[in-house]
C-alpha cells in the first residue's frame, strides 16, 4: 500500500501540463475579459509610461552645494543691526539663523550670586539641597540659601540671567532678503545645473507665479508661503524649511531643467507644547578690563532658523527599462484570462461542463491503447478496401469470359 502511494507520488511529479484552448461564447465573460485587458493597457500606458516615465533610466543620487547671503538693516536697542549682528553663522551655509529678539545680561563676572526663578526660592539651606547637581540653572549650586533675597546661591557668571523679562522683536527683519545660490550635478548623466541663469536680474524678488526662478527671497514672503505670520514667529523663534526640488527630463533640452521652491514650518509639530517652544540659543561676547578683569555680555537669542534642503532626480530614455516594462505590460494582460477562468470555474452555470472541457488527463497507457485501436481500425479498413477491389476485379474478369 505504501509502495503504491510512493509510486503514485513519483508518477504525479513527472507530469507535464500544456495549455488547452477552449472557446467560450459568452457575452458576459467576453466583456469582462476585454474590460480587464483595457484597464491593464490604460494603466501601463497612462500611469507607468506617461506619468512615471518607466521608459527612462533615472539618477536620484544628485550632488548639491548651497550658499546663502542675507541682506538688510534693522534697529534694536537703539542700535543699527547689520548682517554681522543678526546672522549666525556668518559663513553663508545652507543652515543659518536670523536673530529677531534678544535678552541681554550685561557685565557678568565670575563669582557667587543668587539664582533667579520661582522654583529656586528658599527659606533655609535645606530647600536648596534638592537642586544640587542640577544642569538647569545658570551655575553650580553651593547648597546655600541667601535668606536676604530668598534665592539659592550658585557659583558661575554673575549676575545670573533672568529670561522672564519681556523684550520687543526686530520688526525690520520681515523685509530682509535671502539670496540662495544652489548648484546640482547629476553624475549618471554628467550634467550640472544652477538655480539661476548668468544674466539674472539681481533686483528681482521671488514670486511663485510671476517670478518663480528668482533666487532672492523676502523673509516675510517665505513665512507667508509657509502659512506663518512674522509677528508670531519673531517673538519665540522657529524653524523654517526651504526645499529646492530638481525634477529634470533630459529627453528635452537641458535648459528646461529648472528648480522649484516650497516652504514649510519644520517645528510645527511642537506648537502645542508647554516647554521648548520656538527656537532660541545663547552666546556671549567677552571683554577684558585692566581694573575689573574679564567680563562678558550674555545674549539669549530668539531666531528664525532656516534650513535649505535640496532633492530631486533626472531621467532619460533607455532601451532596457523600456523593454522590461513592455514585457511586464504584455504579461499583465494575461491576468484577464486568469480572472475569467475563476469566474467560469466557480460562479457561472455550467462550470462543471467547462471544467471537463478545460482539464483533460492523458496517460501513456491511454495514448498507446488509442494508437493500437487506430492502427487496427486502419488495417481493417485497408482489408475491406482490398477485398472490394479483388471482388470487383473478379467480377470484371468473369464478365469478360464467355
Short mmCIF file of C-alpha atoms in Angstrom, two decimals, residues 19-376:
data_model
loop_
_atom_site.label_atom_id
_atom_site.label_comp_id
_atom_site.label_asym_id
_atom_site.label_seq_id
_atom_site.Cartn_x
_atom_site.Cartn_y
_atom_site.Cartn_z
CA UNK A 19 -2.41 24.80 -22.41
CA UNK A 20 -5.67 23.74 -23.97
CA UNK A 21 -7.70 26.36 -25.83
CA UNK A 22 -11.43 26.36 -25.16
CA UNK A 23 -13.56 28.97 -26.92
CA UNK A 24 -16.36 30.14 -24.61
CA UNK A 25 -19.06 32.06 -26.45
CA UNK A 26 -20.39 34.15 -23.58
CA UNK A 27 -21.13 37.88 -23.79
CA UNK A 28 -20.62 38.28 -20.05
CA UNK A 29 -17.25 36.57 -19.83
CA UNK A 30 -16.06 38.13 -23.08
CA UNK A 31 -16.98 41.61 -21.88
CA UNK A 32 -15.18 41.09 -18.58
CA UNK A 33 -12.11 39.81 -20.41
CA UNK A 34 -11.88 42.80 -22.75
CA UNK A 35 -12.66 45.30 -19.98
CA UNK A 36 -9.90 43.99 -17.71
CA UNK A 37 -7.45 43.94 -20.62
CA UNK A 38 -8.37 47.55 -21.41
CA UNK A 39 -7.82 48.60 -17.79
CA UNK A 40 -4.37 46.99 -17.75
CA UNK A 41 -3.38 48.65 -21.03
CA UNK A 42 -4.62 52.07 -19.85
CA UNK A 43 -2.72 51.65 -16.56
CA UNK A 44 0.57 50.84 -18.27
CA UNK A 45 0.24 53.49 -20.97
CA UNK A 46 -1.17 56.27 -18.80
CA UNK A 47 0.49 55.73 -15.42
CA UNK A 48 3.59 53.59 -15.95
CA UNK A 49 4.86 55.07 -19.21
CA UNK A 50 3.46 58.62 -19.38
CA UNK A 51 3.25 59.61 -15.69
CA UNK A 52 6.07 57.57 -14.11
CA UNK A 53 8.18 57.62 -17.30
CA UNK A 54 9.15 53.98 -16.89
CA UNK A 55 10.89 54.11 -20.26
CA UNK A 56 13.66 56.22 -18.70
CA UNK A 57 16.68 55.43 -16.59
CA UNK A 58 16.81 57.74 -13.56
CA UNK A 59 19.52 59.34 -11.45
CA UNK A 60 18.48 60.09 -7.86
CA UNK A 61 21.96 60.50 -6.33
CA UNK A 62 22.33 64.20 -7.01
CA UNK A 63 25.32 66.16 -5.73
CA UNK A 64 24.44 69.59 -4.37
CA UNK A 65 26.07 72.72 -2.96
CA UNK A 66 24.28 75.66 -1.33
CA UNK A 67 25.48 79.16 -0.45
CA UNK A 68 23.33 81.84 1.20
CA UNK A 69 23.57 85.57 1.81
CA UNK A 70 21.26 87.74 3.92
CA UNK A 71 20.82 91.45 3.27
CA UNK A 72 19.09 94.15 5.31
CA UNK A 73 19.43 96.58 8.21
CA UNK A 74 17.41 96.70 11.41
CA UNK A 75 17.23 98.68 14.60
CA UNK A 76 17.33 97.04 18.03
CA UNK A 77 18.01 98.52 21.48
CA UNK A 78 18.63 101.89 19.83
CA UNK A 79 21.36 100.37 17.68
CA UNK A 80 21.54 99.73 13.95
CA UNK A 81 21.94 95.99 13.29
CA UNK A 82 23.64 94.68 10.17
CA UNK A 83 24.29 91.17 8.86
CA UNK A 84 27.25 90.60 11.18
CA UNK A 85 25.00 91.29 14.18
CA UNK A 86 21.95 89.17 13.45
CA UNK A 87 23.05 86.29 11.16
CA UNK A 88 24.52 83.14 12.75
CA UNK A 89 26.73 81.61 11.46
CA UNK A 90 28.23 84.18 9.14
CA UNK A 91 29.74 81.67 6.68
CA UNK A 92 26.66 81.57 4.44
CA UNK A 93 25.89 77.88 4.71
CA UNK A 94 22.64 76.06 3.93
CA UNK A 95 21.65 76.28 7.62
CA UNK A 96 21.56 79.73 9.21
CA UNK A 97 19.64 81.88 11.70
CA UNK A 98 18.26 85.41 11.61
CA UNK A 99 18.04 86.79 15.16
CA UNK A 100 14.80 88.65 15.78
CA UNK A 101 14.81 89.16 19.58
CA UNK A 102 17.45 89.32 22.33
CA UNK A 103 17.57 89.12 26.13
CA UNK A 104 20.93 90.50 27.27
CA UNK A 105 22.60 90.09 30.65
CA UNK A 106 25.45 92.58 30.76
CA UNK A 107 28.65 92.81 32.81
CA UNK A 108 28.77 89.23 34.04
CA UNK A 109 31.83 88.22 36.06
CA UNK A 110 32.84 85.01 37.81
CA UNK A 111 31.60 84.80 41.42
CA UNK A 112 28.77 83.81 43.79
CA UNK A 113 25.24 85.14 43.32
CA UNK A 114 21.54 84.18 43.68
CA UNK A 115 19.85 82.06 41.02
CA UNK A 116 16.70 83.83 39.90
CA UNK A 117 13.47 81.93 39.32
CA UNK A 118 10.37 80.89 41.28
CA UNK A 119 11.46 77.27 41.69
CA UNK A 120 14.78 78.37 43.25
CA UNK A 121 13.22 80.31 46.14
CA UNK A 122 14.22 79.17 49.63
CA UNK A 123 13.97 79.95 53.33
CA UNK A 124 16.90 77.80 54.50
CA UNK A 125 19.75 75.71 53.13
CA UNK A 126 17.64 72.53 53.14
CA UNK A 127 15.44 73.98 50.40
CA UNK A 128 18.49 74.24 48.13
CA UNK A 129 19.79 70.69 48.63
CA UNK A 130 17.33 69.26 46.09
CA UNK A 131 18.93 71.40 43.36
CA UNK A 132 22.44 70.08 43.90
CA UNK A 133 23.83 68.66 40.65
CA UNK A 134 21.13 70.30 38.53
CA UNK A 135 22.05 71.42 34.99
CA UNK A 136 19.04 73.69 34.55
CA UNK A 137 20.42 76.73 36.36
CA UNK A 138 22.99 79.35 35.36
CA UNK A 139 25.73 77.93 37.57
CA UNK A 140 26.69 75.29 40.12
CA UNK A 141 24.57 75.24 43.29
CA UNK A 142 26.50 75.67 46.51
CA UNK A 143 23.68 74.45 48.78
CA UNK A 144 23.45 77.82 50.49
CA UNK A 145 20.23 79.81 50.77
CA UNK A 146 20.67 83.56 50.52
CA UNK A 147 17.94 84.45 53.01
CA UNK A 148 18.19 88.21 52.36
CA UNK A 149 16.84 87.66 48.80
CA UNK A 150 15.21 84.26 49.38
CA UNK A 151 17.05 82.54 46.49
CA UNK A 152 19.51 79.63 46.31
CA UNK A 153 23.12 80.53 45.66
CA UNK A 154 25.12 79.44 42.60
CA UNK A 155 28.74 79.79 41.54
CA UNK A 156 29.31 80.96 37.98
CA UNK A 157 28.81 84.04 35.84
CA UNK A 158 27.04 86.69 37.90
CA UNK A 159 24.53 88.21 37.85
CA UNK A 160 22.54 85.26 36.53
CA UNK A 161 20.19 85.57 33.59
CA UNK A 162 16.54 86.49 34.08
CA UNK A 163 14.84 85.32 30.88
CA UNK A 164 11.35 86.16 32.12
CA UNK A 165 11.74 89.79 31.04
CA UNK A 166 9.77 90.93 28.01
CA UNK A 167 11.58 92.44 25.01
CA UNK A 168 10.46 93.54 21.56
CA UNK A 169 11.44 91.84 18.32
CA UNK A 170 13.21 93.49 15.40
CA UNK A 171 10.39 94.46 13.03
CA UNK A 172 12.68 95.24 10.09
CA UNK A 173 13.64 91.56 9.81
CA UNK A 174 10.42 90.89 7.89
CA UNK A 175 11.87 92.79 4.91
CA UNK A 176 15.32 91.19 4.96
CA UNK A 177 16.22 89.31 1.78
CA UNK A 178 17.90 85.91 1.41
CA UNK A 179 19.96 85.11 -1.67
CA UNK A 180 20.32 81.37 -2.35
CA UNK A 181 22.89 80.01 -4.80
CA UNK A 182 22.42 76.30 -5.49
CA UNK A 183 24.26 74.07 -7.93
CA UNK A 184 23.41 70.42 -8.56
CA UNK A 185 25.12 67.69 -10.54
CA UNK A 186 23.61 64.50 -11.92
CA UNK A 187 26.65 62.20 -12.05
CA UNK A 188 24.93 59.45 -14.05
CA UNK A 189 24.34 61.83 -16.96
CA UNK A 190 27.28 64.18 -16.31
CA UNK A 191 25.02 67.26 -16.22
CA UNK A 192 25.48 70.24 -13.86
CA UNK A 193 22.83 72.90 -13.36
CA UNK A 194 22.45 76.12 -11.34
CA UNK A 195 19.32 77.66 -9.89
CA UNK A 196 19.61 80.92 -11.85
CA UNK A 197 20.94 81.94 -15.29
CA UNK A 198 24.06 84.07 -15.82
CA UNK A 199 22.04 87.17 -16.77
CA UNK A 200 19.80 87.15 -13.67
CA UNK A 201 18.34 90.48 -12.56
CA UNK A 202 19.72 90.97 -9.03
CA UNK A 203 16.84 93.34 -8.24
CA UNK A 204 14.22 90.62 -8.59
CA UNK A 205 12.20 89.16 -5.69
CA UNK A 206 10.87 85.60 -5.76
CA UNK A 207 7.19 85.16 -6.54
CA UNK A 208 5.72 81.68 -7.16
CA UNK A 209 3.61 82.99 -10.08
CA UNK A 210 5.30 85.99 -11.69
CA UNK A 211 8.95 85.24 -10.85
CA UNK A 212 9.35 81.56 -9.88
CA UNK A 213 13.07 81.27 -10.77
CA UNK A 214 14.38 84.32 -8.90
CA UNK A 215 16.92 83.24 -6.21
CA UNK A 216 16.25 86.21 -3.90
CA UNK A 217 13.60 85.69 -1.24
CA UNK A 218 11.98 88.16 1.15
CA UNK A 219 11.67 86.79 4.70
CA UNK A 220 8.05 87.90 5.03
CA UNK A 221 7.13 86.17 1.76
CA UNK A 222 8.78 82.91 2.86
CA UNK A 223 6.79 82.93 6.11
CA UNK A 224 3.58 83.71 4.25
CA UNK A 225 4.13 80.81 1.83
CA UNK A 226 4.80 78.58 4.86
CA UNK A 227 1.43 79.67 6.34
CA UNK A 228 3.09 81.61 9.17
CA UNK A 229 2.96 85.24 10.29
CA UNK A 230 6.10 87.21 11.08
CA UNK A 231 4.80 88.62 14.38
CA UNK A 232 4.08 85.09 15.67
CA UNK A 233 7.40 83.51 14.84
CA UNK A 234 9.62 86.53 15.54
CA UNK A 235 8.79 86.58 19.25
CA UNK A 236 9.55 82.92 20.10
CA UNK A 237 11.61 81.90 17.08
CA UNK A 238 11.02 78.88 14.86
CA UNK A 239 12.41 76.60 12.18
CA UNK A 240 11.59 77.14 8.50
CA UNK A 241 12.47 74.72 5.72
CA UNK A 242 13.28 75.94 2.20
CA UNK A 243 13.01 72.95 -0.11
CA UNK A 244 14.61 73.13 -3.57
CA UNK A 245 13.39 70.34 -5.86
CA UNK A 246 15.00 69.39 -9.16
CA UNK A 247 12.91 67.12 -11.41
CA UNK A 248 14.54 67.05 -14.83
CA UNK A 249 13.70 65.27 -18.08
CA UNK A 250 16.83 65.06 -20.22
CA UNK A 251 14.82 63.85 -23.21
CA UNK A 252 14.11 67.59 -23.52
CA UNK A 253 16.73 70.37 -23.77
CA UNK A 254 18.92 70.70 -20.67
CA UNK A 255 17.91 74.36 -20.35
CA UNK A 256 14.45 73.19 -19.27
CA UNK A 257 15.94 71.64 -16.12
CA UNK A 258 14.95 74.24 -13.52
CA UNK A 259 14.23 74.09 -9.78
CA UNK A 260 11.01 74.63 -7.88
CA UNK A 261 10.75 76.01 -4.34
CA UNK A 262 8.50 75.17 -1.42
CA UNK A 263 8.42 76.36 2.20
CA UNK A 264 7.25 74.78 5.43
CA UNK A 265 7.38 75.22 9.21
CA UNK A 266 9.60 72.36 10.39
CA UNK A 267 8.85 72.59 14.12
CA UNK A 268 5.09 72.95 13.72
CA UNK A 269 4.58 69.60 15.46
CA UNK A 270 5.76 71.19 18.75
CA UNK A 271 3.40 74.15 18.51
CA UNK A 272 1.14 72.91 21.32
CA UNK A 273 3.98 72.01 23.70
CA UNK A 274 4.23 73.82 27.01
CA UNK A 275 8.05 73.59 27.03
CA UNK A 276 10.74 74.36 24.48
CA UNK A 277 8.57 76.42 22.20
CA UNK A 278 10.10 78.14 19.20
CA UNK A 279 13.84 78.36 18.67
CA UNK A 280 16.48 80.06 20.81
CA UNK A 281 20.15 79.76 21.73
CA UNK A 282 22.74 81.58 23.83
CA UNK A 283 26.07 83.15 23.04
CA UNK A 284 28.39 85.55 24.85
CA UNK A 285 30.69 88.41 23.96
CA UNK A 286 33.78 88.63 26.18
CA UNK A 287 35.71 91.69 27.28
CA UNK A 288 38.71 92.46 29.44
CA UNK A 289 39.21 95.49 31.64
CA UNK A 290 42.52 96.34 33.35
CA UNK A 291 40.68 97.22 36.55
CA UNK A 292 37.84 94.66 36.62
CA UNK A 293 39.42 91.73 34.74
CA UNK A 294 37.36 89.51 32.41
CA UNK A 295 33.64 90.07 31.99
CA UNK A 296 31.04 89.27 29.36
CA UNK A 297 27.59 90.07 27.99
CA UNK A 298 25.31 87.06 27.71
CA UNK A 299 22.77 87.02 24.88
CA UNK A 300 19.71 84.78 24.73
CA UNK A 301 18.74 84.97 21.08
CA UNK A 302 15.35 84.12 19.60
CA UNK A 303 15.78 83.47 15.91
CA UNK A 304 14.22 82.16 12.73
CA UNK A 305 16.23 79.07 11.85
CA UNK A 306 16.36 78.42 8.07
CA UNK A 307 17.28 75.05 6.62
CA UNK A 308 17.80 74.87 2.84
CA UNK A 309 17.19 71.32 1.61
CA UNK A 310 17.84 70.02 -1.92
CA UNK A 311 16.34 66.92 -3.55
CA UNK A 312 15.37 65.68 -6.97
CA UNK A 313 16.06 63.27 -9.79
CA UNK A 314 16.60 63.20 -13.54
CA UNK A 315 15.55 60.79 -16.24
CA UNK A 316 16.46 59.93 -19.83
CA UNK A 317 15.22 57.35 -22.34
CA UNK A 318 16.87 53.95 -22.13
CA UNK A 319 16.13 50.78 -24.11
CA UNK A 320 16.50 48.34 -21.20
CA UNK A 321 13.80 49.72 -18.82
CA UNK A 322 11.55 50.27 -21.85
CA UNK A 323 11.77 46.61 -22.88
CA UNK A 324 11.34 45.41 -19.30
CA UNK A 325 8.14 47.39 -18.84
CA UNK A 326 6.75 46.41 -22.24
CA UNK A 327 7.23 42.74 -21.36
CA UNK A 328 5.61 43.38 -17.98
CA UNK A 329 2.65 45.02 -19.73
CA UNK A 330 2.08 42.08 -22.08
CA UNK A 331 2.43 39.64 -19.21
CA UNK A 332 -0.07 41.56 -17.09
CA UNK A 333 -2.66 41.45 -19.86
CA UNK A 334 -2.82 37.70 -19.18
CA UNK A 335 -4.36 38.46 -15.77
CA UNK A 336 -7.66 38.98 -17.58
CA UNK A 337 -7.63 35.31 -18.60
CA UNK A 338 -6.97 34.21 -15.03
CA UNK A 339 -9.91 36.30 -13.76
CA UNK A 340 -12.25 34.92 -16.41
CA UNK A 341 -11.19 31.35 -15.58
CA UNK A 342 -12.02 31.96 -11.92
CA UNK A 343 -15.46 33.25 -12.88
CA UNK A 344 -16.15 30.37 -15.26
CA UNK A 345 -14.97 27.66 -12.88
CA UNK A 346 -16.73 28.93 -9.78
CA UNK A 347 -19.57 31.38 -10.39
CA UNK A 348 -21.37 30.64 -13.65
CA UNK A 349 -23.83 27.92 -14.53
CA UNK A 350 -22.24 25.07 -16.45
CA UNK A 351 -19.00 25.34 -14.50
CA UNK A 352 -18.64 21.56 -14.36
CA UNK A 353 -19.02 21.31 -18.11
CA UNK A 354 -16.35 23.96 -18.57
CA UNK A 355 -14.02 22.12 -16.20
CA UNK A 356 -14.50 18.93 -18.21
CA UNK A 357 -13.64 20.76 -21.41
CA UNK A 358 -10.69 22.66 -19.97
CA UNK A 359 -8.96 19.94 -17.93
CA UNK A 360 -8.22 16.57 -19.53
CA UNK A 361 -5.78 13.97 -18.23
CA UNK A 362 -3.89 11.83 -20.74
CA UNK A 363 -1.59 8.94 -19.74
CA UNK A 364 0.93 6.90 -21.74
CA UNK A 365 -1.27 3.75 -21.48
CA UNK A 366 -4.28 5.57 -22.88
CA UNK A 367 -2.22 7.02 -25.69
CA UNK A 368 -0.73 3.59 -26.59
CA UNK A 369 -4.16 1.90 -26.46
CA UNK A 370 -5.67 4.59 -28.62
CA UNK A 371 -2.80 4.25 -31.07
CA UNK A 372 -3.29 0.47 -31.30
CA UNK A 373 -7.01 0.88 -31.83
CA UNK A 374 -6.40 3.37 -34.57
CA UNK A 375 -3.89 1.01 -36.19
CA UNK A 376 -6.31 -1.93 -36.07
#
